[in-house]
Amino acid sequence: MTIIPDLHPRYKSLMTRDKLVAGVEAGITSQQGLIAHGRGEAFDYLIGEQTLKSARRATEVAAAMLLAAKKPVLSVNGNVAALVAKEMVELSELLNAPLEVNIFYRTEKRAKRIKALLEKQGANKVLGDLRNAVIPGIEHSRAKVDRDGLYSADVVLAPLEDGDRCEALVNMGKKVITIDLNPLSRTSKQASVSIVDDIERALQNLILAVKEDKKAKNDLAALSESYDNNENLKAVIKEIVSRLKKEDLR
Ligand code: ATP
């Protein structure tokens, strides 16, 4: 692992890159995952590496939706495992929702390693070995999921998802919550709730929001019923544009 001086202006971003490189070396993250992260980073630069107001709103709605769900499932891929395994396990416990390993570039070895990592972080229910159901509308290898997990879930948290699968899950009638720094991605546009934020920031905020909702016993249904994802994505773009207009480019 590279030694990064903590005064380095890009300390946080370099540490995150290191976690992903370590994920590739440990056989958890795919090489393509590094490229996907690069795309995310570019958007984070435009966002100012902070949580936007619109992302906070989406996070609050996501927390309410997950808490009100009958059968929530949290999907984990190689980037998610490398960056926020601990937080995904904590969220799974808070919601009493299983984690399911679901990866784009699947090898059995990689899936097993991700499962082992989640279990090492304390997860007691990790699905993804048993792929006995098929999501309609996508090609076979990516469509296979656990009948008792993603297949029958009513609300799915699928961070860093790809557009096709997100659309296929929505077409099955599920509510899909995604975390994606790109407000223009197919995933962001297809999802029921798109949290346009960095996954590490988003997970911290989501965990806090779930804890607060549990304590406050808010009207969860009302929170998510008044939410329009398309309008919120427009608000994200407005926030980015207004930030860029203020930026001193000299
Ligand atoms: P789509 O299929 O949705 O149009 P894509 O082809 O860009 O998107 P991928 O290549 O699977 O999808 O990339 C995953 C997405 O994850 C990218 O849009 C990127 O912005 C986002 N992303 C990558 N790293 C992070 C991160 N750390 N936090 C949040 N989002 C991220």
PDB file of C-alpha atoms and ligand atoms in Angstrom:
ATOM      1  CA  MET A   1       0.000   0.000   0.000  1.00  0.00           C
ATOM      2  CA  THR A   2       1.293   3.497  -0.881  1.00  0.00           C
ATOM      3  CA  ILE A   3       2.107   5.814   2.005  1.00  0.00           C
ATOM      4  CA  ILE A   4       0.077   8.971   1.515  1.00  0.00           C
ATOM      5  CA  PRO A   5       0.965  11.985   3.692  1.00  0.00           C
ATOM      6  CA  ASP A   6      -2.249  13.060   5.437  1.00  0.00           C
ATOM      7  CA  LEU A   7      -1.589  16.693   4.524  1.00  0.00           C
ATOM      8  CA  HIS A   8      -1.763  15.835   0.843  1.00  0.00           C
ATOM      9  CA  PRO A   9      -4.563  17.947  -0.689  1.00  0.00           C
ATOM     10  CA  ARG A  10      -6.070  14.863  -2.300  1.00  0.00           C
ATOM     11  CA  TYR A  11      -5.544  12.606   0.722  1.00  0.00           C
ATOM     12  CA  LYS A  12      -9.095  11.255   0.921  1.00  0.00           C
ATOM     13  CA  SER A  13      -9.335  10.537  -2.781  1.00  0.00           C
ATOM     14  CA  LEU A  14      -5.919   8.821  -2.838  1.00  0.00           C
ATOM     15  CA  MET A  15      -6.839   6.667   0.151  1.00  0.00           C
ATOM     16  CA  THR A  16     -10.025   5.593  -1.603  1.00  0.00           C
ATOM     17  CA  ARG A  17      -8.056   4.693  -4.737  1.00  0.00           C
ATOM     18  CA  ASP A  18      -5.723   2.637  -2.556  1.00  0.00           C
ATOM     19  CA  LYS A  19      -8.674   0.712  -1.098  1.00  0.00           C
ATOM     20  CA  LEU A  20      -9.825  -0.174  -4.596  1.00  0.00           C
ATOM     21  CA  VAL A  21      -6.340  -1.217  -5.722  1.00  0.00           C
ATOM     22  CA  ALA A  22      -6.138  -3.397  -2.602  1.00  0.00           C
ATOM     23  CA  GLY A  23      -9.558  -4.781  -3.583  1.00  0.00           C
ATOM     24  CA  VAL A  24      -8.230  -5.754  -7.025  1.00  0.00           C
ATOM     25  CA  GLU A  25      -5.130  -7.332  -5.475  1.00  0.00           C
ATOM     26  CA  ALA A  26      -7.303  -9.325  -3.056  1.00  0.00           C
ATOM     27  CA  GLY A  27      -9.471 -10.597  -5.934  1.00  0.00           C
ATOM     28  CA  ILE A  28     -12.542  -8.686  -4.727  1.00  0.00           C
ATOM     29  CA  THR A  29     -12.783  -5.798  -7.174  1.00  0.00           C
ATOM     30  CA  SER A  30     -12.554  -6.153 -10.956  1.00  0.00           C
ATOM     31  CA  GLN A  31     -10.125  -4.120 -13.035  1.00  0.00           C
ATOM     32  CA  GLN A  32     -13.138  -2.612 -14.774  1.00  0.00           C
ATOM     33  CA  GLY A  33     -14.234  -1.442 -11.322  1.00  0.00           C
ATOM     34  CA  LEU A  34     -11.244   0.888 -11.267  1.00  0.00           C
ATOM     35  CA  ILE A  35     -12.415   2.511 -14.483  1.00  0.00           C
ATOM     36  CA  ALA A  36     -15.963   2.875 -13.136  1.00  0.00           C
ATOM     37  CA  HIS A  37     -14.498   4.587 -10.063  1.00  0.00           C
ATOM     38  CA  GLY A  38     -12.622   7.037 -12.304  1.00  0.00           C
ATOM     39  CA  ARG A  39     -15.897   8.050 -13.929  1.00  0.00           C
ATOM     40  CA  GLY A  40     -17.396   8.580 -10.494  1.00  0.00           C
ATOM     41  CA  GLU A  41     -14.433  10.681  -9.329  1.00  0.00           C
ATOM     42  CA  ALA A  42     -14.817  13.051 -12.278  1.00  0.00           C
ATOM     43  CA  PHE A  43     -18.389  13.793 -11.211  1.00  0.00           C
ATOM     44  CA  ASP A  44     -17.314  14.161  -7.590  1.00  0.00           C
ATOM     45  CA  TYR A  45     -14.935  16.911  -8.693  1.00  0.00           C
ATOM     46  CA  LEU A  46     -17.849  18.773 -10.289  1.00  0.00           C
ATOM     47  CA  ILE A  47     -19.956  18.242  -7.185  1.00  0.00           C
ATOM     48  CA  GLY A  48     -17.159  19.641  -4.999  1.00  0.00           C
ATOM     49  CA  GLU A  49     -16.585  16.364  -3.091  1.00  0.00           C
ATOM     50  CA  GLN A  50     -19.437  17.129  -0.725  1.00  0.00           C
ATOM     51  CA  THR A  51     -22.987  15.969  -0.174  1.00  0.00           C
ATOM     52  CA  LEU A  52     -25.408  18.150  -2.116  1.00  0.00           C
ATOM     53  CA  LYS A  53     -28.754  19.225  -0.673  1.00  0.00           C
ATOM     54  CA  SER A  54     -30.532  17.142  -3.297  1.00  0.00           C
ATOM     55  CA  ALA A  55     -28.476  14.071  -2.346  1.00  0.00           C
ATOM     56  CA  ARG A  56     -29.427  14.574   1.287  1.00  0.00           C
ATOM     57  CA  ARG A  57     -33.083  14.641   0.291  1.00  0.00           C
ATOM     58  CA  ALA A  58     -32.699  11.408  -1.733  1.00  0.00           C
ATOM     59  CA  THR A  59     -30.885   9.799   1.191  1.00  0.00           C
ATOM     60  CA  GLU A  60     -33.727  10.660   3.578  1.00  0.00           C
ATOM     61  CA  VAL A  61     -36.273   9.197   1.168  1.00  0.00           C
ATOM     62  CA  ALA A  62     -34.120   6.086   0.689  1.00  0.00           C
ATOM     63  CA  ALA A  63     -33.928   5.557   4.453  1.00  0.00           C
ATOM     64  CA  ALA A  64     -37.702   5.856   4.758  1.00  0.00           C
ATOM     65  CA  MET A  65     -38.270   3.487   1.836  1.00  0.00           C
ATOM     66  CA  LEU A  66     -35.903   0.866   3.228  1.00  0.00           C
ATOM     67  CA  LEU A  67     -37.490   1.039   6.674  1.00  0.00           C
ATOM     68  CA  ALA A  68     -41.018   0.775   5.266  1.00  0.00           C
ATOM     69  CA  ALA A  69     -40.080  -2.166   3.006  1.00  0.00           C
ATOM     70  CA  LYS A  70     -41.486  -5.641   3.614  1.00  0.00           C
ATOM     71  CA  LYS A  71     -38.478  -7.335   2.081  1.00  0.00           C
ATOM     72  CA  PRO A  72     -35.478  -5.063   1.561  1.00  0.00           C
ATOM     73  CA  VAL A  73     -32.289  -6.525   0.064  1.00  0.00           C
ATOM     74  CA  LEU A  74     -28.876  -4.868  -0.196  1.00  0.00           C
ATOM     75  CA  SER A  75     -26.851  -5.727  -3.293  1.00  0.00           C
ATOM     76  CA  VAL A  76     -23.044  -5.800  -3.041  1.00  0.00           C
ATOM     77  CA  ASN A  77     -20.527  -5.742  -5.897  1.00  0.00           C
ATOM     78  CA  GLY A  78     -16.717  -5.593  -5.960  1.00  0.00           C
ATOM     79  CA  ASN A  79     -16.370  -1.808  -5.602  1.00  0.00           C
ATOM     80  CA  VAL A  80     -18.968  -1.660  -2.850  1.00  0.00           C
ATOM     81  CA  ALA A  81     -17.157  -4.457  -0.974  1.00  0.00           C
ATOM     82  CA  ALA A  82     -13.771  -2.735  -1.260  1.00  0.00           C
ATOM     83  CA  LEU A  83     -15.064   0.661  -0.131  1.00  0.00           C
ATOM     84  CA  VAL A  84     -17.933   0.159   2.320  1.00  0.00           C
ATOM     85  CA  ALA A  85     -18.148  -3.500   3.420  1.00  0.00           C
ATOM     86  CA  LYS A  86     -18.379  -2.518   7.084  1.00  0.00           C
ATOM     87  CA  GLU A  87     -21.101   0.070   6.472  1.00  0.00           C
ATOM     88  CA  MET A  88     -23.168  -2.309   4.306  1.00  0.00           C
ATOM     89  CA  VAL A  89     -23.056  -4.869   7.110  1.00  0.00           C
ATOM     90  CA  GLU A  90     -24.145  -2.238   9.643  1.00  0.00           C
ATOM     91  CA  LEU A  91     -27.027  -1.158   7.400  1.00  0.00           C
ATOM     92  CA  SER A  92     -28.061  -4.762   6.867  1.00  0.00           C
ATOM     93  CA  GLU A  93     -28.264  -5.236  10.633  1.00  0.00           C
ATOM     94  CA  LEU A  94     -30.176  -1.999  11.201  1.00  0.00           C
ATOM     95  CA  LEU A  95     -32.756  -2.951   8.572  1.00  0.00           C
ATOM     96  CA  ASN A  96     -32.721  -6.666   9.233  1.00  0.00           C
ATOM     97  CA  ALA A  97     -32.138  -7.040   5.490  1.00  0.00           C
ATOM     98  CA  PRO A  98     -29.906  -9.610   3.812  1.00  0.00           C
ATOM     99  CA  LEU A  99     -26.902  -8.708   1.707  1.00  0.00           C
ATOM    100  CA  GLU A 100     -26.642 -10.345  -1.712  1.00  0.00           C
ATOM    101  CA  VAL A 101     -23.404 -10.578  -3.666  1.00  0.00           C
ATOM    102  CA  ASN A 102     -24.169  -9.567  -7.213  1.00  0.00           C
ATOM    103  CA  ILE A 103     -21.332  -8.796  -9.565  1.00  0.00           C
ATOM    104  CA  PHE A 104     -21.142  -7.767 -13.190  1.00  0.00           C
ATOM    105  CA  TYR A 105     -17.906  -9.579 -14.095  1.00  0.00           C
ATOM    106  CA  ARG A 106     -18.736 -12.736 -12.159  1.00  0.00           C
ATOM    107  CA  THR A 107     -16.311 -15.449 -11.229  1.00  0.00           C
ATOM    108  CA  GLU A 108     -17.175 -17.890  -8.450  1.00  0.00           C
ATOM    109  CA  LYS A 109     -13.869 -17.097  -6.753  1.00  0.00           C
ATOM    110  CA  ARG A 110     -14.572 -13.385  -6.651  1.00  0.00           C
ATOM    111  CA  ALA A 111     -18.119 -13.894  -5.384  1.00  0.00           C
ATOM    112  CA  LYS A 112     -16.824 -16.154  -2.597  1.00  0.00           C
ATOM    113  CA  ARG A 113     -14.178 -13.646  -1.580  1.00  0.00           C
ATOM    114  CA  ILE A 114     -16.731 -10.849  -1.350  1.00  0.00           C
ATOM    115  CA  LYS A 115     -18.965 -13.059   0.779  1.00  0.00           C
ATOM    116  CA  ALA A 116     -16.030 -13.940   3.045  1.00  0.00           C
ATOM    117  CA  LEU A 117     -15.130 -10.266   3.437  1.00  0.00           C
ATOM    118  CA  LEU A 118     -18.701  -9.366   4.436  1.00  0.00           C
ATOM    119  CA  GLU A 119     -18.789 -12.229   6.928  1.00  0.00           C
ATOM    120  CA  LYS A 120     -15.480 -11.112   8.372  1.00  0.00           C
ATOM    121  CA  GLN A 121     -17.121  -7.717   8.967  1.00  0.00           C
ATOM    122  CA  GLY A 122     -19.861  -9.471  10.949  1.00  0.00           C
ATOM    123  CA  ALA A 123     -22.542 -10.196   8.355  1.00  0.00           C
ATOM    124  CA  ASN A 124     -24.666 -13.169   9.255  1.00  0.00           C
ATOM    125  CA  LYS A 125     -26.820 -13.425   6.154  1.00  0.00           C
ATOM    126  CA  VAL A 126     -25.043 -13.129   2.827  1.00  0.00           C
ATOM    127  CA  LEU A 127     -26.930 -14.440  -0.199  1.00  0.00           C
ATOM    128  CA  GLY A 128     -25.636 -14.898  -3.712  1.00  0.00           C
ATOM    129  CA  ASP A 129     -24.413 -18.495  -3.781  1.00  0.00           C
ATOM    130  CA  LEU A 130     -27.797 -19.836  -4.689  1.00  0.00           C
ATOM    131  CA  ARG A 131     -28.772 -18.321  -8.021  1.00  0.00           C
ATOM    132  CA  ASN A 132     -32.044 -20.100  -8.570  1.00  0.00           C
ATOM    133  CA  ALA A 133     -34.137 -17.329 -10.144  1.00  0.00           C
ATOM    134  CA  VAL A 134     -33.767 -15.109 -13.189  1.00  0.00           C
ATOM    135  CA  ILE A 135     -34.466 -11.384 -13.566  1.00  0.00           C
ATOM    136  CA  PRO A 136     -36.360 -11.045 -16.848  1.00  0.00           C
ATOM    137  CA  GLY A 137     -35.010  -8.780 -19.567  1.00  0.00           C
ATOM    138  CA  ILE A 138     -31.244  -9.102 -19.139  1.00  0.00           C
ATOM    139  CA  GLU A 139     -28.796 -11.662 -20.417  1.00  0.00           C
ATOM    140  CA  HIS A 140     -28.571 -14.882 -18.498  1.00  0.00           C
ATOM    141  CA  SER A 141     -25.366 -14.731 -16.470  1.00  0.00           C
ATOM    142  CA  ARG A 142     -26.167 -11.309 -14.983  1.00  0.00           C
ATOM    143  CA  ALA A 143     -29.815 -12.164 -14.520  1.00  0.00           C
ATOM    144  CA  LYS A 144     -29.307 -15.008 -12.042  1.00  0.00           C
ATOM    145  CA  VAL A 145     -30.167 -14.143  -8.444  1.00  0.00           C
ATOM    146  CA  ASP A 146     -31.428 -15.764  -5.251  1.00  0.00           C
ATOM    147  CA  ARG A 147     -35.182 -16.417  -5.289  1.00  0.00           C
ATOM    148  CA  ASP A 148     -35.392 -15.453  -1.606  1.00  0.00           C
ATOM    149  CA  GLY A 149     -33.191 -12.394  -2.073  1.00  0.00           C
ATOM    150  CA  LEU A 150     -33.067  -9.929  -4.955  1.00  0.00           C
ATOM    151  CA  TYR A 151     -35.723 -11.815  -6.925  1.00  0.00           C
ATOM    152  CA  SER A 152     -38.473 -11.422  -4.349  1.00  0.00           C
ATOM    153  CA  ALA A 153     -37.351  -8.158  -2.708  1.00  0.00           C
ATOM    154  CA  ASP A 154     -39.753  -5.217  -2.775  1.00  0.00           C
ATOM    155  CA  VAL A 155     -37.042  -2.601  -2.165  1.00  0.00           C
ATOM    156  CA  VAL A 156     -33.457  -3.047  -3.394  1.00  0.00           C
ATOM    157  CA  LEU A 157     -30.457  -0.931  -2.509  1.00  0.00           C
ATOM    158  CA  ALA A 158     -28.135  -1.403  -5.490  1.00  0.00           C
ATOM    159  CA  PRO A 159     -25.196   0.996  -5.234  1.00  0.00           C
ATOM    160  CA  LEU A 160     -22.961   1.467  -8.284  1.00  0.00           C
ATOM    161  CA  GLU A 161     -25.381  -0.534 -10.406  1.00  0.00           C
ATOM    162  CA  ASP A 162     -25.458  -0.668 -14.183  1.00  0.00           C
ATOM    163  CA  GLY A 163     -28.371   0.783 -16.124  1.00  0.00           C
ATOM    164  CA  ASP A 164     -29.723  -2.453 -17.649  1.00  0.00           C
ATOM    165  CA  ARG A 165     -30.056  -4.300 -14.385  1.00  0.00           C
ATOM    166  CA  CYS A 166     -31.519  -1.287 -12.650  1.00  0.00           C
ATOM    167  CA  GLU A 167     -34.157  -1.000 -15.374  1.00  0.00           C
ATOM    168  CA  ALA A 168     -34.888  -4.745 -15.246  1.00  0.00           C
ATOM    169  CA  LEU A 169     -35.390  -4.617 -11.465  1.00  0.00           C
ATOM    170  CA  VAL A 170     -37.696  -1.587 -11.777  1.00  0.00           C
ATOM    171  CA  ASN A 171     -39.650  -3.403 -14.514  1.00  0.00           C
ATOM    172  CA  MET A 172     -40.248  -6.227 -12.042  1.00  0.00           C
ATOM    173  CA  GLY A 173     -42.124  -3.698  -9.887  1.00  0.00           C
ATOM    174  CA  LYS A 174     -39.391  -3.207  -7.313  1.00  0.00           C
ATOM    175  CA  LYS A 175     -38.319   0.088  -5.838  1.00  0.00           C
ATOM    176  CA  VAL A 176     -34.630   0.506  -6.611  1.00  0.00           C
ATOM    177  CA  ILE A 177     -32.390   2.836  -4.655  1.00  0.00           C
ATOM    178  CA  THR A 178     -29.045   3.535  -6.204  1.00  0.00           C
ATOM    179  CA  ILE A 179     -25.934   5.456  -5.249  1.00  0.00           C
ATOM    180  CA  ASP A 180     -24.179   6.872  -8.280  1.00  0.00           C
ATOM    181  CA  LEU A 181     -22.100  10.038  -8.644  1.00  0.00           C
ATOM    182  CA  ASN A 182     -23.231  10.451 -12.233  1.00  0.00           C
ATOM    183  CA  PRO A 183     -26.663  12.121 -12.340  1.00  0.00           C
ATOM    184  CA  LEU A 184     -26.818  11.416 -16.097  1.00  0.00           C
ATOM    185  CA  SER A 185     -26.146   7.677 -15.955  1.00  0.00           C
ATOM    186  CA  ARG A 186     -28.829   5.283 -17.122  1.00  0.00           C
ATOM    187  CA  THR A 187     -28.892   3.913 -13.593  1.00  0.00           C
ATOM    188  CA  SER A 188     -29.596   7.309 -12.019  1.00  0.00           C
ATOM    189  CA  LYS A 189     -32.371   7.930 -14.525  1.00  0.00           C
ATOM    190  CA  GLN A 190     -33.960   4.500 -14.136  1.00  0.00           C
ATOM    191  CA  ALA A 191     -33.871   4.204 -10.350  1.00  0.00           C
ATOM    192  CA  SER A 192     -36.756   5.002  -8.025  1.00  0.00           C
ATOM    193  CA  VAL A 193     -34.377   6.959  -5.783  1.00  0.00           C
ATOM    194  CA  SER A 194     -30.922   8.049  -6.992  1.00  0.00           C
ATOM    195  CA  ILE A 195     -28.495   9.230  -4.371  1.00  0.00           C
ATOM    196  CA  VAL A 196     -25.989  11.268  -6.356  1.00  0.00           C
ATOM    197  CA  ASP A 197     -23.134  11.140  -3.897  1.00  0.00           C
ATOM    198  CA  ASP A 198     -19.891   9.313  -3.235  1.00  0.00           C
ATOM    199  CA  ILE A 199     -20.608   5.879  -1.839  1.00  0.00           C
ATOM    200  CA  GLU A 200     -18.613   6.402   1.360  1.00  0.00           C
ATOM    201  CA  ARG A 201     -20.392   9.670   2.190  1.00  0.00           C
ATOM    202  CA  ALA A 202     -23.763   8.293   1.108  1.00  0.00           C
ATOM    203  CA  LEU A 203     -23.547   5.181   3.267  1.00  0.00           C
ATOM    204  CA  GLN A 204     -22.601   7.196   6.351  1.00  0.00           C
ATOM    205  CA  ASN A 205     -25.554   9.525   5.765  1.00  0.00           C
ATOM    206  CA  LEU A 206     -27.921   6.663   5.020  1.00  0.00           C
ATOM    207  CA  ILE A 207     -26.992   4.864   8.235  1.00  0.00           C
ATOM    208  CA  LEU A 208     -27.575   8.064  10.224  1.00  0.00           C
ATOM    209  CA  ALA A 209     -30.916   8.676   8.504  1.00  0.00           C
ATOM    210  CA  VAL A 210     -32.096   5.115   9.214  1.00  0.00           C
ATOM    211  CA  LYS A 211     -31.110   5.465  12.875  1.00  0.00           C
ATOM    212  CA  GLU A 212     -32.942   8.805  13.157  1.00  0.00           C
ATOM    213  CA  ASP A 213     -36.086   7.508  11.436  1.00  0.00           C
ATOM    214  CA  LYS A 214     -36.140   4.501  13.731  1.00  0.00           C
ATOM    215  CA  LYS A 215     -36.036   6.763  16.774  1.00  0.00           C
ATOM    216  CA  ALA A 216     -38.362   9.481  15.489  1.00  0.00           C
ATOM    217  CA  LYS A 217     -40.987   7.120  14.031  1.00  0.00           C
ATOM    218  CA  ASN A 218     -41.573   9.543  11.124  1.00  0.00           C
ATOM    219  CA  ASP A 219     -44.366   9.042   8.641  1.00  0.00           C
ATOM    220  CA  LEU A 220     -42.227   6.994   6.275  1.00  0.00           C
ATOM    221  CA  ALA A 221     -44.842   6.505   3.575  1.00  0.00           C
ATOM    222  CA  ALA A 222     -45.510  10.257   3.316  1.00  0.00           C
ATOM    223  CA  LEU A 223     -41.784  10.970   2.943  1.00  0.00           C
ATOM    224  CA  SER A 224     -41.373   8.742  -0.087  1.00  0.00           C
ATOM    225  CA  GLU A 225     -44.771   9.379  -1.696  1.00  0.00           C
ATOM    226  CA  SER A 226     -44.052  13.076  -2.221  1.00  0.00           C
ATOM    227  CA  TYR A 227     -40.686  12.340  -3.854  1.00  0.00           C
ATOM    228  CA  ASP A 228     -40.069  12.625  -7.610  1.00  0.00           C
ATOM    229  CA  ASN A 229     -36.711  11.189  -8.659  1.00  0.00           C
ATOM    230  CA  ASN A 230     -36.648  13.003 -11.972  1.00  0.00           C
ATOM    231  CA  GLU A 231     -37.212  16.346 -10.280  1.00  0.00           C
ATOM    232  CA  ASN A 232     -34.511  15.547  -7.753  1.00  0.00           C
ATOM    233  CA  LEU A 233     -32.010  14.724 -10.535  1.00  0.00           C
ATOM    234  CA  LYS A 234     -32.811  18.088 -12.113  1.00  0.00           C
ATOM    235  CA  ALA A 235     -32.086  19.686  -8.734  1.00  0.00           C
ATOM    236  CA  VAL A 236     -28.714  17.872  -8.608  1.00  0.00           C
ATOM    237  CA  ILE A 237     -27.748  19.272 -11.995  1.00  0.00           C
ATOM    238  CA  LYS A 238     -28.896  22.770 -10.978  1.00  0.00           C
ATOM    239  CA  GLU A 239     -26.743  22.569  -7.857  1.00  0.00           C
ATOM    240  CA  ILE A 240     -23.714  21.455  -9.891  1.00  0.00           C
ATOM    241  CA  VAL A 241     -24.197  24.213 -12.484  1.00  0.00           C
ATOM    242  CA  SER A 242     -24.645  26.902  -9.854  1.00  0.00           C
ATOM    243  CA  ARG A 243     -21.488  25.691  -8.053  1.00  0.00           C
ATOM    244  CA  LEU A 244     -19.509  25.784 -11.291  1.00  0.00           C
ATOM    245  CA  LYS A 245     -20.729  29.282 -12.075  1.00  0.00           C
ATOM    246  CA  LYS A 246     -19.369  30.462  -8.732  1.00  0.00           C
ATOM    247  CA  GLU A 247     -16.031  28.689  -9.198  1.00  0.00           C
ATOM    248  CA  ASP A 248     -13.101  31.053  -9.659  1.00  0.00           C
ATOM    249  CA  LEU A 249     -11.377  29.598 -12.687  1.00  0.00           C
ATOM    250  CA  ARG A 250      -8.347  31.898 -12.731  1.00  0.00           C
TER     251      ARG A 250
HETATM  252  P1  ATP B   1     -24.989   3.293 -16.634  1.00  0.00           P
HETATM  253  O1  ATP B   1     -25.027   1.872 -17.163  1.00  0.00           O
HETATM  254  O2  ATP B   1     -25.847   3.471 -15.449  1.00  0.00           O
HETATM  255  O3  ATP B   1     -25.226   4.375 -17.678  1.00  0.00           O
HETATM  256  P2  ATP B   1     -22.113   3.221 -16.433  1.00  0.00           P
HETATM  257  O4  ATP B   1     -21.998   2.445 -17.680  1.00  0.00           O
HETATM  258  O5  ATP B   1     -21.260   4.425 -16.264  1.00  0.00           O
HETATM  259  O6  ATP B   1     -23.572   3.647 -16.077  1.00  0.00           O
HETATM  260  P3  ATP B   1     -20.646   1.576 -14.689  1.00  0.00           P
HETATM  261  O7  ATP B   1     -19.510   1.593 -15.616  1.00  0.00           O
HETATM  262  O8  ATP B   1     -21.147   0.299 -14.181  1.00  0.00           O
HETATM  263  O9  ATP B   1     -21.925   2.265 -15.222  1.00  0.00           O
HETATM  264  O10 ATP B   1     -20.210   2.577 -13.521  1.00  0.00           O
HETATM  265  C1  ATP B   1     -20.830   2.627 -12.345  1.00  0.00           C
HETATM  266  C2  ATP B   1     -21.246   4.009 -11.928  1.00  0.00           C
HETATM  267  O11 ATP B   1     -20.803   4.153 -10.584  1.00  0.00           O
HETATM  268  C3  ATP B   1     -20.674   5.202 -12.694  1.00  0.00           C
HETATM  269  O12 ATP B   1     -21.749   5.938 -13.223  1.00  0.00           O
HETATM  270  C4  ATP B   1     -19.940   6.059 -11.657  1.00  0.00           C
HETATM  271  O13 ATP B   1     -20.329   7.396 -11.742  1.00  0.00           O
HETATM  272  C5  ATP B   1     -20.434   5.484 -10.353  1.00  0.00           C
HETATM  273  N1  ATP B   1     -19.399   5.458  -9.300  1.00  0.00           N
HETATM  274  C6  ATP B   1     -18.159   4.953  -9.374  1.00  0.00           C
HETATM  275  N2  ATP B   1     -17.512   5.080  -8.213  1.00  0.00           N
HETATM  276  C7  ATP B   1     -18.378   5.663  -7.355  1.00  0.00           C
HETATM  277  C8  ATP B   1     -18.321   6.035  -5.984  1.00  0.00           C
HETATM  278  N3  ATP B   1     -17.222   5.876  -5.257  1.00  0.00           N
HETATM  279  N4  ATP B   1     -19.411   6.588  -5.424  1.00  0.00           N
HETATM  280  C9  ATP B   1     -20.541   6.773  -6.147  1.00  0.00           C
HETATM  281  N5  ATP B   1     -20.656   6.451  -7.460  1.00  0.00           N
HETATM  282  C10 ATP B   1     -19.598   5.903  -8.058  1.00  0.00           C
END
